[in-house]
Short mmCIF file of C-alpha atoms in Angstrom, two decimals:
data_model
loop_
_atom_site.label_atom_id
_atom_site.label_comp_id
_atom_site.label_asym_id
_atom_site.label_seq_id
_atom_site.Cartn_x
_atom_site.Cartn_y
_atom_site.Cartn_z
CA UNK A 341 -72.86 6.65 -19.63
CA UNK A 342 -73.17 5.66 -15.95
CA UNK A 343 -72.29 2.34 -14.33
CA UNK A 344 -73.82 1.04 -11.12
CA UNK A 345 -71.95 1.98 -7.98
CA UNK A 346 -71.95 0.74 -4.41
CA UNK A 347 -73.64 3.29 -2.17
CA UNK A 348 -74.96 2.71 1.33
CA UNK A 349 -74.43 -1.01 0.98
CA UNK A 350 -76.05 -1.70 -2.41
CA UNK A 351 -75.33 -1.43 -6.12
CA UNK A 352 -77.34 1.50 -7.45
CA UNK A 353 -77.43 4.04 -10.23
CA UNK A 354 -75.19 6.93 -9.14
CA UNK A 355 -78.17 9.28 -9.23
CA UNK A 356 -79.37 10.87 -6.01
CA UNK A 357 -82.54 12.77 -5.18
CA UNK A 358 -81.63 16.02 -3.43
CA UNK A 359 -83.35 16.47 -0.08
CA UNK A 360 -85.77 19.39 0.20
CA UNK A 361 -87.61 20.34 3.34
CA UNK A 362 -90.14 21.18 4.59
CA UNK A 363 -92.22 18.31 3.12
CA UNK A 364 -91.07 18.64 -0.51
CA UNK A 365 -89.07 15.40 -0.66
CA UNK A 366 -91.26 12.80 0.96
CA UNK A 367 -91.55 9.06 1.36
CA UNK A 368 -93.42 8.99 -1.94
CA UNK A 369 -90.70 10.77 -3.92
CA UNK A 370 -87.92 8.96 -2.09
CA UNK A 371 -89.50 5.55 -2.59
CA UNK A 372 -90.00 6.24 -6.29
CA UNK A 373 -86.33 7.11 -6.76
CA UNK A 374 -85.28 3.99 -4.88
CA UNK A 375 -87.73 1.81 -6.83
CA UNK A 376 -86.03 3.03 -10.01
CA UNK A 377 -82.71 1.70 -8.75
CA UNK A 378 -81.32 5.05 -7.65
CA UNK A 379 -80.93 6.79 -4.27
CA UNK A 380 -84.06 8.42 -2.90
CA UNK A 381 -84.07 11.04 -0.18
CA UNK A 382 -86.81 12.15 2.17
CA UNK A 383 -86.55 15.28 4.27
CA UNK A 384 -86.55 14.91 8.05
CA UNK A 385 -87.08 18.66 8.46
CA UNK A 386 -90.58 18.89 9.97
CA UNK A 387 -91.87 16.07 7.78
CA UNK A 388 -95.58 15.38 7.46
CA UNK A 389 -97.50 12.73 9.34
CA UNK A 390 -101.12 11.76 8.63
CA UNK A 391 -104.37 11.00 10.40
CA UNK A 392 -106.37 7.78 10.00
CA UNK A 393 -107.93 9.16 6.81
CA UNK A 394 -104.61 9.97 5.20
CA UNK A 395 -104.89 13.72 5.70
CA UNK A 396 -101.82 15.74 6.65
CA UNK A 397 -101.80 16.58 10.36
CA UNK A 398 -101.29 20.37 10.59
CA UNK A 399 -98.31 21.31 12.73
CA UNK A 400 -100.09 23.72 15.05
CA UNK A 401 -98.42 24.86 18.26
CA UNK A 402 -100.43 25.29 21.44
CA UNK A 403 -97.63 25.79 23.97
CA UNK A 404 -97.50 29.13 25.74
CA UNK A 405 -93.71 29.14 26.05
CA UNK A 406 -90.91 28.44 23.60
CA UNK A 407 -89.89 25.44 25.69
CA UNK A 408 -93.38 23.95 25.36
CA UNK A 409 -93.49 24.65 21.63
CA UNK A 410 -90.05 23.09 21.26
CA UNK A 411 -91.39 19.85 22.75
CA UNK A 412 -94.29 19.96 20.29
CA UNK A 413 -91.88 20.59 17.40
CA UNK A 414 -89.80 17.54 18.28
CA UNK A 415 -92.89 15.31 18.50
CA UNK A 416 -94.14 16.51 15.11
CA UNK A 417 -90.71 16.10 13.51
CA UNK A 418 -90.12 12.60 14.85
CA UNK A 419 -93.61 11.38 13.96
CA UNK A 420 -93.28 12.83 10.47
CA UNK A 421 -89.82 11.44 9.89
CA UNK A 422 -90.82 7.93 10.95
CA UNK A 423 -93.92 8.13 8.75
CA UNK A 424 -91.96 9.19 5.67
CA UNK A 425 -89.23 6.60 6.26
CA UNK A 426 -91.78 3.80 6.37
CA UNK A 427 -93.57 5.08 3.26
CA UNK A 428 -90.25 5.24 1.41
CA UNK A 429 -89.40 1.66 2.34
CA UNK A 430 -92.81 0.43 1.19
CA UNK A 431 -92.69 2.34 -2.11
CA UNK A 432 -89.12 1.25 -2.87
CA UNK A 433 -90.07 -2.41 -3.28
CA UNK A 434 -86.73 -3.33 -1.76
CA UNK A 435 -84.75 -1.60 -4.52
CA UNK A 436 -82.26 1.26 -4.49
CA UNK A 437 -81.33 3.08 -1.31
CA UNK A 438 -83.21 5.36 1.08
CA UNK A 439 -81.49 8.40 2.53
CA UNK A 440 -82.76 10.85 5.12
CA UNK A 441 -81.82 14.51 4.77
CA UNK A 442 -81.57 16.78 7.79
CA UNK A 443 -80.60 20.39 8.28
CA UNK A 444 -77.89 20.17 10.94
CA UNK A 445 -78.83 23.59 12.30
CA UNK A 446 -82.50 22.70 12.67
CA UNK A 447 -83.71 22.70 16.25
CA UNK A 448 -82.89 19.52 18.18
CA UNK A 449 -81.38 17.96 15.05
CA UNK A 450 -79.44 15.19 16.81
CA UNK A 451 -82.38 14.21 18.98
CA UNK A 452 -84.76 14.13 16.02
CA UNK A 453 -82.42 12.14 13.78
CA UNK A 454 -81.81 9.60 16.55
CA UNK A 455 -85.49 9.12 17.33
CA UNK A 456 -86.38 8.67 13.65
CA UNK A 457 -83.69 6.02 13.23
CA UNK A 458 -84.93 4.27 16.37
CA UNK A 459 -88.57 4.48 15.30
CA UNK A 460 -88.03 3.27 11.73
CA UNK A 461 -85.44 0.49 12.04
CA UNK A 462 -84.19 -0.88 8.73
CA UNK A 463 -85.88 1.87 6.71
CA UNK A 464 -82.99 4.30 6.36
CA UNK A 465 -79.67 3.42 4.73
CA UNK A 466 -77.97 6.79 4.89
CA UNK A 467 -78.19 10.16 6.65
CA UNK A 468 -77.31 13.33 4.73
CA UNK A 469 -76.59 16.55 6.60
CA UNK A 470 -75.68 20.07 5.61
CA UNK A 471 -76.25 23.68 6.66
CA UNK A 472 -73.64 23.72 9.38
CA UNK A 473 -70.68 21.64 10.48
CA UNK A 474 -72.15 18.28 11.61
CA UNK A 475 -69.24 17.11 13.75
CA UNK A 476 -71.44 14.61 15.63
CA UNK A 477 -72.95 13.08 12.50
CA UNK A 478 -70.46 10.23 12.23
CA UNK A 479 -70.94 9.06 15.81
CA UNK A 480 -74.71 9.31 15.46
CA UNK A 481 -74.77 7.28 12.24
CA UNK A 482 -72.36 4.69 13.66
CA UNK A 483 -74.60 4.16 16.67
CA UNK A 484 -77.44 3.10 14.39
CA UNK A 485 -75.14 1.45 11.85
CA UNK A 486 -76.19 3.55 8.88
CA UNK A 487 -74.00 5.43 6.43
CA UNK A 488 -73.54 9.16 6.61
CA UNK A 489 -72.97 11.81 3.95
CA UNK A 490 -71.85 15.30 4.98
CA UNK A 491 -72.73 18.14 2.62
CA UNK A 492 -69.76 20.44 2.09
CA UNK A 493 -68.90 23.24 -0.31
CA UNK A 494 -65.13 23.09 -0.03
CA UNK A 495 -62.22 20.76 0.61
CA UNK A 496 -61.37 22.81 3.66
CA UNK A 497 -64.75 22.15 5.27
CA UNK A 498 -64.47 18.39 4.75
CA UNK A 499 -60.93 18.35 6.10
CA UNK A 500 -62.08 20.06 9.30
CA UNK A 501 -64.93 17.59 9.75
CA UNK A 502 -62.79 14.53 9.08
CA UNK A 503 -59.82 15.53 11.24
CA UNK A 504 -61.98 16.53 14.18
CA UNK A 505 -64.44 13.64 14.24
CA UNK A 506 -65.15 11.63 11.08
CA UNK A 507 -61.86 9.72 11.24
CA UNK A 508 -63.28 7.92 14.27
CA UNK A 509 -66.21 6.48 12.29
CA UNK A 510 -64.69 6.23 8.84
CA UNK A 511 -66.24 2.81 8.16
CA UNK A 512 -69.71 4.41 8.05
CA UNK A 513 -68.72 7.37 5.89
CA UNK A 514 -70.59 6.62 2.66
CA UNK A 515 -69.43 9.54 0.56
CA UNK A 516 -69.25 13.31 0.44
CA UNK A 517 -71.83 15.61 -1.12
CA UNK A 518 -70.17 18.57 -2.81
CA UNK A 519 -72.82 21.29 -3.06
CA UNK A 520 -71.87 24.19 -5.29
CA UNK A 521 -72.62 27.29 -3.18
CA UNK A 522 -73.31 29.45 -6.24
CA UNK A 523 -75.66 27.04 -8.02
CA UNK A 524 -77.52 24.90 -5.48
CA UNK A 525 -80.94 25.69 -4.12
CA UNK A 526 -81.79 26.15 -0.46
CA UNK A 527 -79.14 26.90 2.13
CA UNK A 528 -75.63 27.10 0.71
CA UNK A 529 -72.21 26.79 2.31
CA UNK A 530 -70.75 30.03 1.04
CA UNK A 531 -68.01 31.18 3.41
CA UNK A 532 -67.31 34.76 4.45
CA UNK A 533 -64.10 34.60 2.40
CA UNK A 534 -65.99 33.87 -0.82
CA UNK A 535 -67.71 36.44 -3.02
CA UNK A 536 -71.36 35.58 -3.70
CA UNK A 537 -71.13 37.47 -7.00
CA UNK A 538 -68.05 35.62 -8.25
CA UNK A 539 -68.78 31.92 -8.87
CA UNK A 540 -65.75 29.64 -8.88
CA UNK A 541 -65.04 26.76 -11.21
CA UNK A 542 -66.68 23.65 -9.70
CA UNK A 543 -64.16 21.34 -11.37
CA UNK A 544 -61.22 22.91 -9.56
CA UNK A 545 -63.04 22.78 -6.23
CA UNK A 546 -63.94 19.13 -6.83
CA UNK A 547 -60.32 18.27 -7.67
CA UNK A 548 -59.25 19.93 -4.42
CA UNK A 549 -61.85 17.93 -2.50
CA UNK A 550 -60.69 14.66 -4.07
CA UNK A 551 -57.07 15.45 -3.27
CA UNK A 552 -58.03 16.10 0.34
CA UNK A 553 -60.00 12.86 0.52
CA UNK A 554 -57.02 10.95 -0.91
CA UNK A 555 -54.71 12.49 1.70
CA UNK A 556 -57.13 11.52 4.48
CA UNK A 557 -57.43 7.91 3.31
CA UNK A 558 -61.00 8.01 2.03
CA UNK A 559 -60.28 8.59 -1.64
CA UNK A 560 -62.27 5.56 -2.79
CA UNK A 561 -65.57 7.05 -1.62
CA UNK A 562 -67.85 8.79 -4.11
CA UNK A 563 -68.22 12.53 -4.38
CA UNK A 564 -71.87 13.36 -5.02
CA UNK A 565 -71.97 16.46 -7.21
CA UNK A 566 -74.86 18.76 -6.33
CA UNK A 567 -75.89 22.15 -7.61
CA UNK A 568 -76.41 23.05 -11.25
CA UNK A 569 -76.83 19.45 -12.44
CA UNK A 570 -79.47 19.24 -15.16
CA UNK A 571 -78.23 17.25 -18.20
CA UNK A 572 -75.53 14.62 -17.61
CA UNK A 573 -74.20 15.31 -21.11
CA UNK A 574 -72.92 18.61 -19.71
CA UNK A 575 -70.89 16.72 -17.09
CA UNK A 576 -69.32 14.08 -19.33
CA UNK A 577 -65.82 15.35 -18.54
CA UNK A 578 -66.46 14.64 -14.85
CA UNK A 579 -67.35 10.97 -15.41
CA UNK A 580 -64.54 8.40 -15.45
CA UNK A 581 -62.12 11.24 -14.75
CA UNK A 582 -58.99 10.08 -12.88
CA UNK A 583 -58.61 13.46 -11.16
CA UNK A 584 -62.08 13.22 -9.68
CA UNK A 585 -62.41 9.47 -9.08
CA UNK A 586 -65.85 8.07 -8.29
CA UNK A 587 -68.65 10.57 -8.74
CA UNK A 588 -72.42 10.50 -8.51
CA UNK A 589 -74.91 13.23 -9.35
CA UNK A 590 -77.56 14.79 -7.17
CA UNK A 591 -80.71 16.31 -8.65
CA UNK A 592 -82.54 18.72 -6.42
CA UNK A 593 -84.61 20.96 -8.67
CA UNK A 594 -85.71 18.66 -11.51
CA UNK A 595 -87.55 16.20 -9.19
CA UNK A 596 -89.90 18.99 -8.07
CA UNK A 597 -91.82 18.41 -11.30
CA UNK A 598 -92.70 14.72 -11.05
CA UNK A 599 -96.08 13.12 -10.46
CA UNK A 600 -94.92 11.90 -7.03
CA UNK A 601 -93.95 15.41 -5.89
CA UNK A 602 -96.53 16.90 -3.51
CA UNK A 603 -96.08 20.39 -4.99
CA UNK A 604 -95.65 19.68 -8.70
CA UNK A 605 -99.00 20.98 -9.94
CA UNK A 606 -99.07 24.00 -7.65
CA UNK A 607 -95.51 25.03 -8.46
CA UNK A 608 -95.49 24.19 -12.16
CA UNK A 609 -96.82 27.52 -13.52
CA UNK A 610 -94.25 29.47 -11.53
CA UNK A 611 -91.37 27.17 -12.43
CA UNK A 612 -92.27 27.19 -16.10
CA UNK A 613 -92.31 31.00 -16.13
CA UNK A 614 -88.79 31.46 -14.77
CA UNK A 615 -86.01 33.13 -16.73
CA UNK A 616 -82.28 33.00 -16.14
CA UNK A 617 -81.47 35.04 -13.03
CA UNK A 618 -84.88 34.62 -11.40
CA UNK A 619 -83.31 32.58 -8.60
CA UNK A 620 -81.49 34.84 -6.16
CA UNK A 621 -78.62 34.09 -3.78
CA UNK A 622 -79.25 36.17 -0.65
CA UNK A 623 -78.63 36.22 3.07
CA UNK A 624 -82.18 36.84 4.28
CA UNK A 625 -82.56 33.39 5.89
CA UNK A 626 -82.82 33.47 9.71
CA UNK A 627 -80.11 30.81 9.82
CA UNK A 628 -77.55 33.42 8.80
CA UNK A 629 -76.49 31.23 5.86
CA UNK A 630 -76.68 32.26 2.25
CA UNK A 631 -79.58 30.63 0.45
CA UNK A 632 -81.02 30.48 -3.05
CA UNK A 633 -84.72 30.99 -3.70
CA UNK A 634 -87.03 32.14 -6.47
CA UNK A 635 -87.45 35.89 -6.59
CA UNK A 636 -91.18 35.94 -5.89
CA UNK A 637 -93.19 38.62 -4.12
CA UNK A 638 -92.01 37.54 -0.67
CA UNK A 639 -88.32 37.60 -1.49
CA UNK A 640 -88.70 40.92 -3.31
CA UNK A 641 -90.40 42.34 -0.21
CA UNK A 642 -87.55 41.20 2.04
CA UNK A 643 -84.89 42.59 -0.28
CA UNK A 644 -86.76 45.91 -0.57
CA UNK A 645 -87.06 46.04 3.22
CA UNK A 646 -83.29 45.90 3.53
CA UNK A 647 -83.06 48.91 1.22
CA UNK A 648 -85.27 50.93 3.57
CA UNK A 649 -82.58 50.87 6.22
CA UNK A 650 -80.92 53.78 8.02
CA UNK A 651 -78.01 53.89 10.45
CA UNK A 652 -78.67 54.89 14.06
CA UNK A 653 -76.24 57.60 15.19
CA UNK A 654 -75.22 59.03 18.56
CA UNK A 655 -76.00 62.66 17.87
CA UNK A 656 -78.58 64.00 15.45
CA UNK A 657 -81.66 66.20 15.31
CA UNK A 658 -83.35 63.69 13.02
CA UNK A 659 -85.46 61.59 15.40
CA UNK A 660 -88.08 58.96 14.56
CA UNK A 661 -90.33 57.15 17.00
CA UNK A 662 -91.83 53.69 17.41
CA UNK A 663 -94.16 53.92 20.36
CA UNK A 664 -92.12 55.09 23.32
CA UNK A 665 -88.81 54.36 21.59
CA UNK A 666 -86.85 57.08 19.84
CA UNK A 667 -84.05 56.62 17.29
CA UNK A 668 -81.61 59.27 16.18
CA UNK A 669 -80.83 58.75 12.50
CA UNK A 670 -78.36 59.99 9.95
CA UNK A 671 -79.46 63.49 8.91
CA UNK A 672 -78.57 62.82 5.29
CA UNK A 673 -81.37 60.23 5.05
CA UNK A 674 -84.27 62.54 5.92
CA UNK A 675 -85.52 62.74 2.36
CA UNK A 676 -85.40 58.95 1.93
CA UNK A 677 -87.33 58.38 5.14
CA UNK A 678 -89.91 61.01 4.21
CA UNK A 679 -90.49 59.23 0.91
CA UNK A 680 -90.84 55.83 2.58
CA UNK A 681 -93.31 57.19 5.13
CA UNK A 682 -95.39 58.75 2.35
CA UNK A 683 -95.52 55.29 0.74
CA UNK A 684 -96.88 53.75 3.95
CA UNK A 685 -93.61 52.43 5.43
CA UNK A 686 -94.02 54.47 8.58
CA UNK A 687 -92.84 52.15 11.35
CA UNK A 688 -89.11 52.02 12.20
CA UNK A 689 -87.94 48.73 13.71
CA UNK A 690 -84.41 48.35 15.13
CA UNK A 691 -82.04 45.67 13.81
CA UNK A 692 -79.09 43.96 15.53
CA UNK A 693 -76.71 46.05 13.39
CA UNK A 694 -77.63 49.41 14.94
CA UNK A 695 -79.94 50.38 12.11
CA UNK A 696 -83.68 50.67 11.68
CA UNK A 697 -85.78 49.40 8.79
CA UNK A 698 -89.05 51.01 7.80
CA UNK A 699 -92.12 48.80 7.33
CA UNK A 700 -95.88 49.27 7.13
CA UNK A 701 -97.96 49.03 10.34
CA UNK A 702 -99.39 45.71 9.14
CA UNK A 703 -95.91 44.34 8.44
CA UNK A 704 -94.72 45.49 11.86
CA UNK A 705 -97.60 43.72 13.58
CA UNK A 706 -97.01 40.51 11.61
CA UNK A 707 -93.26 40.54 12.31
CA UNK A 708 -93.90 40.91 16.02
CA UNK A 709 -96.50 38.14 16.04
CA UNK A 710 -94.28 35.73 14.12
CA UNK A 711 -91.42 36.41 16.53
CA UNK A 712 -93.69 35.75 19.52
CA UNK A 713 -94.88 32.48 17.94
CA UNK A 714 -91.33 31.09 17.57
CA UNK A 715 -91.40 27.28 17.81
CA UNK A 716 -87.59 26.93 17.97
CA UNK A 717 -87.29 25.25 14.57
CA UNK A 718 -83.62 26.31 14.32
CA UNK A 719 -80.75 25.82 16.72
CA UNK A 720 -80.24 29.57 16.48
CA UNK A 721 -82.60 32.00 14.78
CA UNK A 722 -81.70 35.55 13.81
CA UNK A 723 -85.36 36.45 13.29
CA UNK A 724 -86.58 35.56 16.79
CA UNK A 725 -83.25 35.55 18.71
CA UNK A 726 -83.88 31.96 19.84
CA UNK A 727 -80.81 29.83 20.63
CA UNK A 728 -81.19 26.27 21.91
CA UNK A 729 -77.95 26.40 23.92
CA UNK A 730 -78.71 29.48 26.00
CA UNK A 731 -82.26 30.47 25.11
CA UNK A 732 -81.14 33.61 23.29
CA UNK A 733 -78.60 34.59 20.66
CA UNK A 734 -77.78 37.67 22.72
CA UNK A 735 -78.87 39.93 19.86
CA UNK A 736 -82.20 41.61 19.31
CA UNK A 737 -84.55 39.97 16.77
CA UNK A 738 -83.83 40.86 13.16
CA UNK A 739 -86.87 42.25 11.27
CA UNK A 740 -84.99 41.95 7.97
CA UNK A 741 -85.51 38.18 8.10
CA UNK A 742 -88.64 36.04 8.47
CA UNK A 743 -90.14 32.96 10.15
CA UNK A 744 -88.78 30.15 7.99
CA UNK A 745 -90.91 27.46 9.62
CA UNK A 746 -94.13 29.31 8.84
CA UNK A 747 -93.07 30.13 5.29
CA UNK A 748 -91.88 26.65 4.30
CA UNK A 749 -94.91 24.96 5.86
CA UNK A 750 -97.19 27.25 3.88
CA UNK A 751 -95.42 26.86 0.52
CA UNK A 752 -95.44 23.06 0.91
CA UNK A 753 -99.14 22.86 1.78
CA UNK A 754 -100.95 25.01 -0.73
CA UNK A 755 -99.78 28.50 0.19
CA UNK A 756 -99.26 31.12 -2.51
CA UNK A 757 -96.08 30.65 -4.55
CA UNK A 758 -95.72 34.43 -4.44
CA UNK A 759 -96.14 35.03 -0.73
CA UNK A 760 -93.93 32.36 0.84
CA UNK A 761 -90.30 31.37 0.37
CA UNK A 762 -89.76 29.10 -2.63
CA UNK A 763 -86.34 27.45 -2.63
CA UNK A 764 -84.89 26.30 -5.97
CA UNK A 765 -81.54 25.85 -7.67
CA UNK A 766 -80.22 28.41 -10.12
CA UNK A 767 -80.96 26.13 -13.07
CA UNK A 768 -84.71 26.23 -12.43
CA UNK A 769 -85.18 28.50 -15.45
CA UNK A 770 -84.39 25.44 -17.58
CA UNK A 771 -87.83 23.96 -16.99
CA UNK A 772 -89.04 26.54 -19.47
CA UNK A 773 -86.33 25.74 -22.02
CA UNK A 774 -86.06 21.95 -21.73
CA UNK A 775 -88.19 20.23 -24.42
CA UNK A 776 -88.83 17.36 -22.00
CA UNK A 777 -91.33 19.61 -20.18
CA UNK A 778 -93.08 20.91 -23.31
CA UNK A 779 -96.85 21.30 -23.09
CA UNK A 780 -96.66 21.33 -19.28
CA UNK A 781 -95.62 17.68 -19.15
CA UNK A 782 -95.03 16.33 -15.65
CA UNK A 783 -93.15 13.00 -15.76
CA UNK A 784 -93.20 10.18 -13.27
CA UNK A 785 -89.97 9.72 -11.34
CA UNK A 786 -89.20 6.66 -13.46
CA UNK A 787 -89.67 8.68 -16.64
CA UNK A 788 -87.41 11.42 -15.28
CA UNK A 789 -84.65 8.98 -14.35
CA UNK A 790 -84.89 7.24 -17.72
CA UNK A 791 -84.59 10.65 -19.36
CA UNK A 792 -81.59 11.61 -17.19
CA UNK A 793 -79.83 8.41 -18.23
CA UNK A 794 -80.03 9.49 -21.89
CA UNK A 795 -77.82 12.44 -20.95
CA UNK A 796 -80.69 14.94 -21.23
#
């Protein structure tokens, strides 16, 4: 069904491991994909490094200021990225290709990517970036003579990137990852003009992307289709299709359940219990982007918190207090607030949108502590109001969001699958339905890829 293709300078199976951070796609998973003749991906988003006994070094922050914690974050990220790159190269046995995935809007992204490439020469063949508009990605990749792969969700986004900067480094552009914003897991590129409840036909969007690439003179490059890919048999019309040209397929969710995955056993019961619709597309991420995650206890708590929200008004006799602060609220919401308070949600916290949300005293204390502990893991964070350009976003911290660094570190290192954010694609419910995973079977990466090549 699939022929070998040239990607990042080698002939490989057009199958790509989707990058998942923090610490979900590692050197072990990446190396296993590459060893199978495909394209492996490790995450450079706060990747793990290890002590002399092979134990994960906890990323604990001791700095008293955000600037000090930012320096610690960069050191952890670079050390982890170099470690995972070297593991991937060793595990690959010289086969396949090794890609590094980075969230463009992570804190100090360009600095971290550069230092990893410097510290692990010859280990990385391609850099994949999404969650933002990575205008500098081409120049950065060209400096280290590696290929680069922007993640986009529309032809318009790629056109903007190419016309502004990528045309200058076109020789290192390895391909384009099209990530379906309604189906992919993690952070999605859904624009403000698109309705999150109205998915669009991916084929038409892919045709538009190919047409744009043809017009810009890069039509021979592969489009890597990401989001919703489970069985290749369901995508047969996309293969050897003259309207689409060269395509490859990225698998983000299925590789979570492989023996090389660091979270497979811990996540398996939850993944195998999912039903259609249990993955939610929301805007609770502190990045401000839409993202897709499993509707566990944490996500349900965040969504319920947004429902306990009341507008602040200029003139009202309905006043609530938080310490010395007073908020005048819409009179029509008195009954709602009274009910929330009786349920224990007695603390009103202001949001950047001139509203207050009601939380429990324990939640209020935890929100405040997490905001104080900000380690600047994002270039701009709605939850803590951090911004790496100016120090502040200029808006008050948003209690409707959460500390994404804390949550993803916990879920990747043994934390409860109910109490921390659990990213996954919208096809995750298929673990339960796919006979390949019957009797709680967890395949090796090689077994998974062999299975994928059958079409199922």
